[in-house]
Coordinates of C-alpha atoms in Angstrom, one line a residue:
M994 CA 125.7 4.8 87.6
K995 CA 122.8 6.2 89.6
R996 CA 125.2 7.2 92.4
N997 CA 127.5 9.0 90.0
K998 CA 124.5 10.9 88.5
E999 CA 123.4 11.9 92.0
R1000 CA 126.9 13.2 92.7
K1001 CA 126.9 15.2 89.5
D1002 CA 123.5 16.7 90.3
M1003 CA 124.7 17.6 93.8
K1004 CA 127.8 19.3 92.4
R1005 CA 125.7 21.3 89.9
N1006 CA 123.2 22.3 92.7
L1007 CA 126.1 23.4 94.9
K1008 CA 127.5 25.6 92.1
I1009 CA 124.1 27.2 91.5
L1010 CA 123.7 27.8 95.2
A1011 CA 127.2 29.4 95.4
L1012 CA 126.4 31.6 92.4
L1013 CA 123.1 32.7 94.1
I1014 CA 124.9 33.5 97.3
F1015 CA 127.6 35.4 95.4
A1016 CA 125.0 37.4 93.5
G1017 CA 123.2 38.2 96.8
F1018 CA 126.4 39.6 98.3
A1019 CA 127.2 41.5 95.1
A1020 CA 123.8 43.1 95.3
I1021 CA 124.4 44.2 98.9
L1022 CA 127.9 45.5 98.1
F1023 CA 127.1 47.4 94.9
V1024 CA 123.5 48.6 95.3
Q1025 CA 123.7 51.8 97.3
K1026 CA 120.7 52.7 99.4
P1027 CA 119.7 56.3 98.5
L1028 CA 119.9 58.8 101.3
T1029 CA 116.3 59.9 101.9
T1030 CA 116.5 61.9 105.1
K1031 CA 118.4 65.0 106.1
A1032 CA 119.3 63.3 109.4
E1033 CA 121.1 60.5 107.5
V1034 CA 123.0 62.9 105.3
D1035 CA 124.1 64.9 108.4
K1036 CA 125.0 61.8 110.3
K1037 CA 127.2 60.6 107.4
S1038 CA 128.9 64.0 107.3
D1039 CA 129.4 64.0 111.0
D1040 CA 130.8 60.5 111.0
H1041 CA 133.3 61.4 108.3
E1042 CA 134.4 64.5 110.2
K1043 CA 135.0 62.4 113.3
M1044 CA 136.9 59.7 111.5
E1045 CA 139.6 61.7 109.7
N1046 CA 141.6 64.9 110.2
K1047 CA 143.3 65.7 106.9
L1048 CA 146.8 67.0 106.5
P1049 CA 147.1 70.6 105.3
E1050 CA 146.8 71.0 101.5
I1051 CA 149.3 72.9 99.4
A1052 CA 148.2 74.2 96.0
D1053 CA 150.0 73.2 92.8
L1054 CA 152.0 76.0 91.1
H1055 CA 150.9 75.4 87.5
Y1056 CA 154.1 76.7 86.1
D1057 CA 156.9 74.5 84.8
K1058 CA 159.4 76.9 83.2
I1059 CA 160.4 80.6 83.4
G1060 CA 162.6 82.8 81.2
R1061 CA 165.9 84.0 82.5
G1062 CA 165.4 87.7 83.4
Q1063 CA 161.6 87.2 83.5
R1064 CA 159.7 88.1 86.7
L1065 CA 157.5 85.5 88.4
T1066 CA 155.4 86.1 91.5
F1067 CA 153.3 83.6 93.4
G1068 CA 151.9 82.9 96.8
L1069 CA 152.2 79.7 98.8
E1070 CA 148.6 78.7 98.9
V1071 CA 147.8 76.4 101.9
I1072 CA 144.6 75.4 103.7
D1073 CA 143.8 73.0 106.4
E1074 CA 140.4 71.3 106.1
E1075 CA 139.6 71.5 109.8
A1076 CA 141.1 75.0 110.4
D1077 CA 143.9 73.8 112.5
F1078 CA 146.8 76.3 112.9
I1079 CA 149.4 76.0 110.1
K1080 CA 152.9 77.3 109.9
V1081 CA 154.2 77.8 106.4
E1082 CA 158.0 77.8 105.7
L1083 CA 160.0 78.0 102.5
L1084 CA 162.9 75.7 103.2
E1085 CA 164.7 76.0 99.9
K1086 CA 164.6 78.6 97.1
P1087 CA 167.0 79.9 94.4
K1088 CA 169.4 82.5 95.7
S1089 CA 167.9 85.3 93.6
A1090 CA 164.4 84.7 94.8
K1091 CA 162.8 86.9 97.4
F1092 CA 160.3 85.5 100.0
N1093 CA 158.1 87.6 102.2
Q1094 CA 157.2 85.5 105.2
N1095 CA 154.5 88.0 106.3
T1096 CA 152.5 87.6 103.0
L1097 CA 153.9 84.1 102.1
T1098 CA 154.8 85.5 98.6
V1099 CA 157.6 84.7 96.3
D1100 CA 159.1 87.3 93.9
W1101 CA 161.7 85.8 91.5
T1102 CA 163.6 87.0 88.5
P1103 CA 166.0 84.2 87.5
T1104 CA 169.6 85.2 86.9
K1105 CA 172.5 83.4 85.1
A1106 CA 173.8 82.3 88.5
D1107 CA 170.6 80.3 89.1
G1108 CA 171.7 77.8 86.4
N1109 CA 169.0 75.9 84.5
E1110 CA 166.5 75.0 87.3
G1111 CA 164.8 76.7 90.2
K1112 CA 163.6 74.6 93.1
F1113 CA 161.3 75.7 95.9
L1114 CA 160.7 73.4 98.9
I1115 CA 157.6 74.2 101.1
K1116 CA 157.1 72.8 104.5
V1117 CA 153.8 73.2 106.3
T1118 CA 153.4 72.2 110.0
E1119 CA 149.9 71.5 111.3
M1120 CA 149.4 72.5 114.9
A1121 CA 146.1 71.0 115.9
R1122 CA 143.6 73.0 117.9
D1123 CA 143.0 69.7 119.7
K1124 CA 146.2 69.8 122.0
S1125 CA 146.1 66.0 122.4
R1126 CA 147.1 65.5 118.8
P1127 CA 150.8 65.8 117.8
H1128 CA 152.1 68.2 115.2
R1129 CA 152.2 66.9 111.7
T1130 CA 154.1 68.1 108.6
V1131 CA 153.6 68.0 104.9
T1132 CA 156.0 69.2 102.2
K1133 CA 155.7 70.1 98.5
E1134 CA 158.3 70.8 95.9
Y1135 CA 158.0 73.2 92.9
K1136 CA 160.6 72.8 90.1
L1137 CA 160.9 75.2 87.2
N1138 CA 163.2 74.9 84.2
I1139 CA 165.0 78.2 83.4
V1140 CA 165.1 78.9 79.7
D1141 CA 166.8 81.7 77.8
E1142 CA 163.7 83.2 76.2
K1143 CA 160.6 84.7 77.9
V1144 CA 157.7 82.2 78.2
K1145 CA 154.0 82.7 78.5
L1146 CA 153.6 81.8 82.2
K1147 CA 150.0 80.9 82.1
K1148 CA 147.1 80.9 79.7
L1149 CA 143.5 80.9 80.9
P1150 CA 141.4 78.0 79.7
P1151 CA 139.2 79.2 76.8
T1152 CA 135.6 80.1 77.5
T1153 CA 132.7 81.3 75.4
L1154 CA 132.1 84.7 73.8
E1155 CA 129.1 85.1 76.1
V1156 CA 131.2 84.8 79.2
N1157 CA 134.0 87.0 77.8
A1158 CA 131.6 89.8 76.8
F1159 CA 128.8 89.7 79.5
V1160 CA 129.8 87.8 82.6
S1161 CA 133.6 88.0 83.4
I1162 CA 135.0 90.7 81.2
I1163 CA 138.8 90.3 81.8
D1164 CA 140.4 90.7 78.3
P1165 CA 142.7 93.7 78.6
D1166 CA 141.7 94.8 75.1
R1167 CA 138.0 94.9 76.0
L1168 CA 138.9 96.8 79.2
K1169 CA 141.3 99.4 77.7
A1170 CA 138.7 102.2 77.3
A1171 CA 137.2 101.5 80.7
N1172 CA 140.6 101.6 82.4
K1173 CA 141.3 105.0 80.7
K1174 CA 138.0 106.5 81.7
W1175 CA 137.6 104.9 85.2
D1176 CA 141.0 104.6 86.8
I1177 CA 140.9 103.8 90.5
V1178 CA 141.2 107.4 91.7
S1179 CA 138.3 108.5 89.3
L1180 CA 136.2 105.7 90.7
F1181 CA 136.9 106.8 94.3
Q1182 CA 136.1 110.3 93.3
R1183 CA 132.7 109.3 92.0
I1184 CA 132.0 107.1 95.1
G1185 CA 132.8 110.2 97.2
E1186 CA 130.3 112.3 95.2
I1187 CA 127.6 109.6 95.5
E1188 CA 128.1 109.3 99.3
A1189 CA 128.2 113.1 99.7
D1190 CA 124.8 113.2 98.0
K1191 CA 123.3 110.3 99.9
Q1192 CA 124.5 111.5 103.3
K1193 CA 123.8 115.2 102.6
I1194 CA 127.2 116.1 104.1
K1195 CA 126.9 119.8 103.3
E1196 CA 123.9 120.0 105.6
K1197 CA 125.9 118.4 108.4
G1198 CA 129.1 120.5 108.1
I1199 CA 131.1 117.5 106.8
M1200 CA 133.9 118.2 104.2
P1201 CA 133.7 116.3 100.9
S1202 CA 136.8 114.2 100.0
S1203 CA 138.7 113.8 96.7
G1204 CA 139.3 110.5 95.0
K1205 CA 143.0 110.6 95.9
E1206 CA 142.2 111.1 99.6
L1207 CA 139.7 108.2 99.6
F1208 CA 142.1 105.9 97.8
N1209 CA 144.8 106.7 100.4
D1210 CA 142.3 106.0 103.1
A1211 CA 141.7 102.6 101.6
L1212 CA 145.4 101.8 101.6
K1213 CA 145.7 103.0 105.2
E1214 CA 142.8 100.7 106.2
L1215 CA 144.5 97.7 104.4
A1216 CA 147.7 98.5 106.3
M1217 CA 145.9 98.6 109.6
L1218 CA 143.7 95.5 109.0
H1219 CA 146.6 93.4 107.8
K1220 CA 149.2 94.8 110.2
N1221 CA 151.3 95.6 107.1
P1222 CA 152.7 99.2 107.3
T1223 CA 154.1 99.0 103.7
L1224 CA 150.6 100.1 102.5
D1225 CA 150.2 103.2 104.7
P1226 CA 150.8 106.2 102.5
K1227 CA 151.6 108.4 105.5
G1228 CA 153.9 105.9 107.2
N1229 CA 157.7 105.8 107.0
K1230 CA 157.6 102.2 105.7
F1231 CA 155.3 103.0 102.7
D1232 CA 156.2 101.1 99.5
K1233 CA 155.5 103.4 96.6
D1234 CA 154.7 100.4 94.4
W1235 CA 151.2 100.5 96.1
K1236 CA 150.5 104.0 94.5
A1237 CA 147.3 104.5 92.6
E1238 CA 148.9 104.4 89.1
N1239 CA 149.8 100.7 89.6
W1240 CA 146.2 99.6 90.2
K1241 CA 144.4 98.4 87.0
L1242 CA 140.8 97.5 86.3
I1243 CA 141.2 93.8 85.6
A1244 CA 137.6 92.6 85.5
V1245 CA 134.1 94.0 85.0
R1246 CA 131.3 91.8 86.2
P1247 CA 127.7 92.7 85.5
R1248 CA 125.9 90.7 88.2
I1249 CA 122.5 90.2 86.7
N1250 CA 122.0 86.9 88.5
K1251 CA 121.4 88.7 91.8
K1252 CA 118.2 89.7 93.6
V1253 CA 119.4 93.3 93.1
F1254 CA 121.3 93.7 89.8
E1255 CA 124.6 95.5 90.1
L1256 CA 128.0 96.2 88.5
R1257 CA 131.2 94.9 90.0
L1258 CA 134.6 96.5 89.1
V1259 CA 137.7 94.6 90.2
Y1260 CA 141.0 96.5 90.6
F1261 CA 144.4 94.8 91.0
N1262 CA 147.9 96.1 91.6
D1263 CA 150.0 94.6 88.8
V1264 CA 153.4 95.8 90.1
V1265 CA 153.7 94.4 93.6
A1266 CA 154.3 90.7 94.2
E1267 CA 151.3 90.3 96.5
Q1268 CA 147.8 89.6 95.4
A1269 CA 145.4 92.3 96.5
Y1270 CA 141.9 92.8 95.0
L1271 CA 139.6 95.8 95.5
M1272 CA 136.1 95.2 94.0
S1273 CA 133.6 98.1 94.0
R1274 CA 129.9 97.1 93.9
M1275 CA 127.8 99.8 92.1
R1276 CA 124.0 100.0 91.6
I1277 CA 121.3 102.3 90.3
V1278 CA 119.1 101.9 93.3
R1279 CA 119.5 103.1 96.9
G1280 CA 118.1 101.9 100.2
D1281 CA 118.5 98.8 102.4
D1282 CA 117.7 95.7 100.4
A1283 CA 115.7 94.2 103.3
K1284 CA 113.5 97.3 103.7
R1285 CA 113.2 98.6 100.2
P1286 CA 109.8 98.3 98.5
A1287 CA 109.8 95.3 96.1
E1288 CA 108.6 97.4 93.2
I1289 CA 111.7 99.7 93.4
T1290 CA 114.0 96.7 93.3
Q1291 CA 112.1 95.4 90.2
K1292 CA 112.5 98.8 88.6
N1293 CA 116.2 98.7 89.2
N1294 CA 116.5 95.3 87.6
Y1295 CA 114.3 96.2 84.6
I1296 CA 116.1 99.5 83.9
F1297 CA 119.6 97.8 84.4
A1298 CA 118.7 94.9 82.1
K1299 CA 117.1 97.2 79.4
K1300 CA 120.2 99.4 79.2
F1301 CA 122.6 96.4 79.2
H1302 CA 120.6 94.8 76.4
E1303 CA 120.5 98.1 74.4
T1304 CA 124.3 98.4 74.7
F1305 CA 125.2 95.0 73.3
F1306 CA 122.2 93.6 71.5
D1307 CA 119.9 94.4 68.6
G1308 CA 116.7 92.5 69.4
K1309 CA 117.6 88.8 69.6
E1310 CA 121.1 89.2 68.2
M1311 CA 124.4 90.4 69.7
K1312 CA 125.7 93.5 68.0
D1313 CA 128.4 92.8 65.5
F1314 CA 131.2 94.6 67.5
V1315 CA 130.7 92.2 70.5
A1316 CA 132.5 89.4 68.6
N1317 CA 134.4 91.3 65.9
D1318 CA 135.7 94.7 67.2
K1319 CA 137.2 94.7 70.8
A1320 CA 138.0 98.4 70.6
K1321 CA 134.4 99.4 69.7
Y1322 CA 133.1 96.9 72.3
G1323 CA 135.4 98.5 74.9
E1324 CA 134.0 102.0 74.2
A1325 CA 130.5 100.6 74.6
L1326 CA 131.5 99.0 77.9
A1327 CA 133.1 102.2 79.2
D1328 CA 129.9 104.1 78.3
F1329 CA 127.8 101.5 80.2
L1330 CA 130.0 101.9 83.3
T1331 CA 129.5 105.7 83.1
W1332 CA 125.8 105.2 82.8
V1333 CA 125.7 103.1 85.9
L1334 CA 128.0 105.4 87.9
T1335 CA 126.0 108.5 87.0
Y1336 CA 122.4 107.3 86.7
E1337 CA 119.6 109.4 88.0
D1338 CA 115.8 109.0 87.6
P1339 CA 114.3 112.5 88.0
K1340 CA 110.9 111.0 89.0
E1341 CA 112.1 108.4 91.6
P1342 CA 114.7 109.6 94.2
M1343 CA 115.7 106.0 95.1
L1344 CA 116.7 105.2 91.5
K1345 CA 120.0 106.9 91.5
A1346 CA 123.7 105.9 91.2
N1347 CA 124.7 104.1 94.4
F1348 CA 127.8 102.7 96.0
A1349 CA 127.0 99.5 97.9
A1350 CA 130.4 98.4 99.3
F1351 CA 134.1 97.8 98.4
P1352 CA 134.9 94.2 99.2
H1353 CA 138.6 93.4 99.3
N1354 CA 140.5 90.1 99.2
S1355 CA 144.2 90.3 99.9
R1356 CA 147.3 88.3 100.7
L1357 CA 148.9 90.9 102.9
G1358 CA 149.4 89.1 106.2
G1359 CA 146.0 89.5 107.8
G1360 CA 145.6 85.7 108.2
N1361 CA 148.7 85.4 110.4
E1362 CA 149.5 85.5 114.1
Y1363 CA 152.8 87.0 115.4
D1364 CA 154.8 86.8 118.6
K1365 CA 155.5 89.9 120.8
D1366 CA 158.4 90.9 118.6
G1367 CA 156.3 90.8 115.4
N1368 CA 157.8 87.6 114.1
Y1369 CA 155.5 85.2 112.1
L1370 CA 154.1 82.3 114.1
H1371 CA 151.5 80.7 111.9
G1372 CA 148.8 81.6 109.3
D1373 CA 148.1 81.8 105.6
G1374 CA 148.4 85.5 105.0
W1375 CA 144.9 86.1 103.7
G1376 CA 142.3 88.4 104.9
L1377 CA 138.9 89.4 103.5
G1378 CA 136.8 92.4 104.3
A1379 CA 134.8 95.4 102.9
F1380 CA 135.1 99.2 102.8
K1381 CA 132.4 101.8 103.2
V1382 CA 132.6 105.6 103.0
N1383 CA 131.3 107.4 106.1
P1384 CA 131.9 110.6 108.1
G1385 CA 135.1 110.6 110.1
M1386 CA 138.1 112.8 110.9
R1387 CA 140.9 113.9 108.6
N1388 CA 143.5 116.4 109.7
G1389 CA 141.3 117.4 112.6
K1390 CA 138.2 118.2 110.5
K1391 CA 135.0 116.2 109.8
A1392 CA 135.2 114.7 106.4
L1393 CA 134.1 111.7 104.4
V1394 CA 136.6 108.8 104.9
V1395 CA 137.0 105.2 104.0
N1396 CA 136.4 102.9 107.0
S1397 CA 135.9 99.2 107.7
P1398 CA 132.6 98.4 109.3
P1399 CA 131.8 94.9 110.5
L1400 CA 131.3 92.4 107.7
A1401 CA 127.7 91.8 106.7
G1402 CA 126.4 88.7 108.5
F1403 CA 126.0 85.2 106.9
V1404 CA 123.1 82.7 107.0
A1405 CA 123.7 80.1 109.7
S1406 CA 120.4 78.2 110.1
I1407 CA 118.0 77.9 107.3
K1408 CA 114.3 77.1 108.1
P1409 CA 110.9 77.4 106.4
S1410 CA 109.2 80.8 106.6
E1411 CA 106.0 81.2 108.7
D1412 CA 103.8 80.5 105.7
G1413 CA 105.9 77.5 104.6
K1414 CA 106.3 78.9 101.1
K1415 CA 110.1 79.5 101.1
F1416 CA 113.3 79.2 103.2
K1417 CA 114.7 82.0 105.3
G1418 CA 117.7 82.6 107.5
A1419 CA 117.1 82.0 111.2
A1420 CA 118.9 82.2 114.5
P1421 CA 120.9 79.1 115.3
P1422 CA 120.5 77.6 118.8
A1423 CA 123.6 79.3 120.2
I1424 CA 122.1 82.7 119.3
D1425 CA 118.6 81.9 120.5
P1426 CA 118.0 82.8 124.2
N1427 CA 115.3 80.1 124.4
S1428 CA 117.8 77.3 123.5
D1429 CA 119.7 75.1 125.8
S1430 CA 122.8 75.8 123.6
Y1431 CA 122.5 79.6 124.0
K1432 CA 125.8 81.4 124.4
K1433 CA 125.5 84.5 126.6
G1434 CA 126.4 87.6 124.8
W1435 CA 126.4 86.1 121.3
S1436 CA 122.9 87.3 120.4
L1437 CA 124.4 90.7 119.5
L1438 CA 125.8 89.0 116.4
Y1439 CA 122.3 88.2 115.0
D1440 CA 120.6 90.4 112.5
E1441 CA 116.9 89.7 112.7
V1442 CA 116.0 91.8 109.7
H1443 CA 118.3 89.9 107.3
G1444 CA 118.3 86.5 109.2
T1445 CA 122.1 86.5 109.3
V1446 CA 124.8 86.1 111.9
H1447 CA 128.0 88.1 112.0
I1448 CA 131.3 86.4 112.3
P1449 CA 132.7 87.2 115.8
D1450 CA 136.1 88.2 117.0
E1451 CA 136.4 86.0 120.2
L1452 CA 138.1 88.0 122.9
P1453 CA 140.3 86.5 125.6
D1454 CA 137.7 87.4 128.3
G1455 CA 135.1 85.3 126.6
T1456 CA 133.1 88.1 125.1
V1457 CA 132.7 88.6 121.3
K1458 CA 132.5 91.5 118.9
K1459 CA 131.7 91.7 115.2
T1460 CA 134.7 91.3 113.0
N1461 CA 135.7 93.6 110.2
L1462 CA 138.3 91.3 108.7
E1463 CA 137.7 87.6 108.2
T1464 CA 140.7 85.2 108.3
T1465 CA 141.1 81.5 108.9
L1466 CA 142.1 82.4 112.4
N1467 CA 139.0 84.1 113.7
G1468 CA 135.5 82.9 114.3
Y1469 CA 136.6 79.2 114.6
K1470 CA 133.8 78.2 117.0
Y1471 CA 131.3 80.0 114.8
K1472 CA 132.3 78.4 111.5
S1473 CA 132.9 74.9 112.9
N1474 CA 129.9 74.7 115.3
I1475 CA 127.4 77.5 115.5
M1476 CA 127.1 78.2 111.7
V1477 CA 126.7 74.5 110.9
S1478 CA 124.9 73.1 114.0
E1479 CA 121.5 72.9 112.1
T1480 CA 122.4 73.5 108.5
K1481 CA 125.6 71.8 107.2
L1482 CA 128.0 73.8 105.1
Q1483 CA 127.4 71.6 102.1
D1484 CA 123.6 71.8 102.4
T1485 CA 122.3 72.8 98.9
R1486 CA 119.8 75.3 100.4
R1487 CA 122.7 77.6 101.3
R1488 CA 122.9 78.6 97.7
L1489 CA 119.5 80.2 97.9
F1490 CA 121.0 83.0 99.9
E1491 CA 123.7 84.2 97.4
E1492 CA 126.9 85.1 99.1
K1493 CA 125.2 85.0 102.5
G1494 CA 125.0 81.2 102.4
M1495 CA 128.6 80.9 103.7
S1496 CA 131.3 83.1 105.1
C1497 CA 133.9 84.8 102.9
I1498 CA 136.6 82.3 103.7
Q1499 CA 134.3 79.3 103.4
C1500 CA 133.2 80.5 100.0
H1501 CA 136.7 81.4 98.7
V1502 CA 138.4 78.2 100.0
R1503 CA 136.4 75.1 99.3
N1504 CA 136.5 71.7 97.6
F1505 CA 132.8 71.3 97.0
D1506 CA 130.2 72.8 94.6
E1507 CA 127.2 74.7 95.8
G1508 CA 124.7 72.2 94.5
D1509 CA 122.7 72.2 91.3
Y1510 CA 120.7 75.4 91.5
L1511 CA 119.0 74.4 88.2
Q1512 CA 117.3 71.6 90.2
S1513 CA 114.9 73.7 92.3
V1514 CA 115.5 73.5 96.1
Q1515 CA 113.7 76.8 96.6
K1516 CA 110.6 75.5 98.5
P1517 CA 110.4 73.6 101.8
T1518 CA 108.1 71.1 100.1
D1519 CA 110.9 70.1 97.7
N1520 CA 113.0 67.0 98.6
Y1521 CA 116.1 69.1 98.9
Q1522 CA 117.9 66.7 101.3
I1523 CA 118.7 64.1 98.7
V1524 CA 120.5 66.6 96.5
K1525 CA 124.2 66.2 97.3
N1526 CA 126.9 68.7 96.5
R1527 CA 129.6 67.5 94.1
P1528 CA 133.2 67.4 95.2
I1529 CA 135.4 69.7 93.0
P1530 CA 139.1 70.7 92.9
R1531 CA 140.1 73.0 95.7
L1532 CA 139.5 76.8 95.3
F1533 CA 142.2 79.1 96.8
F1534 CA 140.8 82.6 97.3
I1535 CA 139.7 83.1 93.7
I1536 CA 137.8 86.4 93.3
T1537 CA 137.9 86.5 89.5
P1538 CA 139.8 84.5 86.8
T1539 CA 143.3 86.0 86.4
L1540 CA 146.7 84.8 85.4
H1541 CA 147.4 84.2 89.1
N1542 CA 144.7 81.6 89.6
G1543 CA 143.1 80.5 86.4
R1544 CA 139.5 79.5 85.7
N1545 CA 138.9 76.3 87.7
E1546 CA 135.8 74.1 87.6
Y1547 CA 133.7 76.2 90.1
I1548 CA 134.4 79.5 88.3
H1549 CA 133.7 77.9 84.9
R1550 CA 130.4 76.5 86.1
E1551 CA 129.4 79.8 87.7
E1552 CA 130.1 81.7 84.5
M1553 CA 128.0 79.2 82.5
E1554 CA 125.1 79.6 84.9
Q1555 CA 125.3 83.4 84.7
V1556 CA 124.9 83.1 80.9
G1557 CA 121.8 81.0 81.3
N1558 CA 120.5 83.4 83.9
L1559 CA 121.1 86.4 81.6
K1560 CA 118.9 84.7 79.0
G1561 CA 116.3 84.3 81.6
V1562 CA 116.5 87.9 82.6
F1563 CA 116.0 89.1 79.0
R1564 CA 113.1 86.7 78.7
D1565 CA 111.4 87.7 82.0
Y1566 CA 112.0 91.4 82.1
L1567 CA 112.1 92.4 78.4
G1568 CA 110.2 89.6 76.7
I1569 CA 113.2 88.9 74.4
D1570 CA 114.6 85.4 73.7
V1571 CA 118.2 86.4 72.8
N1572 CA 120.3 84.2 70.6
M1573 CA 123.1 83.0 72.9
S1574 CA 124.8 79.7 73.6
S1575 CA 123.7 78.6 77.0
P1576 CA 124.9 75.0 77.6
L1577 CA 123.7 74.6 81.1
S1578 CA 120.2 75.8 80.6
Q1579 CA 118.8 76.6 77.2
D1580 CA 115.6 77.8 79.0
W1581 CA 116.3 79.2 82.5
V1582 CA 114.2 77.2 84.8
H1583 CA 113.3 79.8 87.4
S1584 CA 111.7 83.2 87.2
T1585 CA 114.5 85.6 87.5
K1586 CA 112.2 88.2 88.9
K1587 CA 112.0 86.2 92.2
G1588 CA 115.7 86.1 92.9
R1589 CA 117.2 83.1 94.7
S1590 CA 115.6 83.0 98.1

């Protein structure tokens, strides 16, 4: 009996011991050690990059049916995570569908002969920059049912009144009056007048230019940059669908979440199949941001916020027409645009209507490489750049013309300022002559005033020059090495520098958020390195929510944050706590007078 009891006790003790061992292993497996140092975060990121080279990613189409006789246009959106070369082919399509290999764009109006279904088969070949790796392929199939009645191809996900009226104004009914008053030629006309005044061209013997001339300059620049002659108004291959009448104002974006408040007007050609966006940035203050007195910038922001508030609010409440009368709202919006575009302070010369730049984001072939005969080799068709208006030559005479200067630089390394109170952009090792990693000749890319580094065009002889069109092809060494050698692309501090935190392509094509700006990472003393960016669904060149690309998670989050920031602006500059729904931040956590960085 005693021996049996001892055996039972031993079995019970063994079970308890086994449970304790299992619990110990479970604790090891399921309790994650928090990342507490930047080095550990960077090492994990580096290890992940070394472990896996992902296949190219092809975007979903988001359409499942189309009406017979109804036009559908879409681009083949493809990206390779590691920026390997990609060749995109459309292996199968309906007979009636057109495909432009240069711009990777489909233009399809189903006919009776297409039957009841349209099928598109896409093949993407990855040609690794590392020549030791073999080519890989990935395919994707789009299928659409063909129905006899027209269908609504896409509906933007709903958002709040505050977004629709104050952040991303894209409703055609709200934009109708502004479109009528400020068509794209009228906008270029006003930009020409502003630049003529700024540059005092009459004193220099330079001819002013009309809005039509400047618009045609812009098309010619796009044709040149993208190697796409169908946009050149004076060329024999010009496609008249690119004419000014087909460009519409599709979005108004009051950017009151910037260090310098401004108005952004987005124009889009709604006739051609290709996606091409022109976005003018307008202000009421002049001068270089890095050199302008801080009090002038603050005056710009105060006056801008005050007028914006007066246009759409009575004290704490939105005016009734904001929610209930789109036509009256549209008239008020058009008047606000006119106020910005014609503003002048008689007592302060720097507070005057100003044109900052004309960024463009286009699927026109700029992201491709071609053989000696002009045939497509590889690429994604996209190119991003910006226009300015400067003196040049037209018909043998000096005149104001649209040109494409090098893109503004981007922050590569982020370091504490000399006084340790904030972060600043700094020269990365490859740009620093005192570093062992210094690359001869690359220092010309560094802008010491702004703390940014320009994206280079790397020439065959090993030299570099500043690029005026960013694509996935150019600046590979810069984007994959120099720009991220000290500050990783997903480092949350990058968000402190607005758009300058990452290059155009890196911002427009991403699968990660920018980090939670509402959790302050503004000071070197903050434990910023433990704040990790969230993974999010891929962005494909979205510049503003449209029927082409929708309102994905990143855009939705940005819009919500701008609503919260607007509340903070009215609070900080005007002392008014407006009554708006702001789900991300009922009380904006930072002083909006300080800007981001």
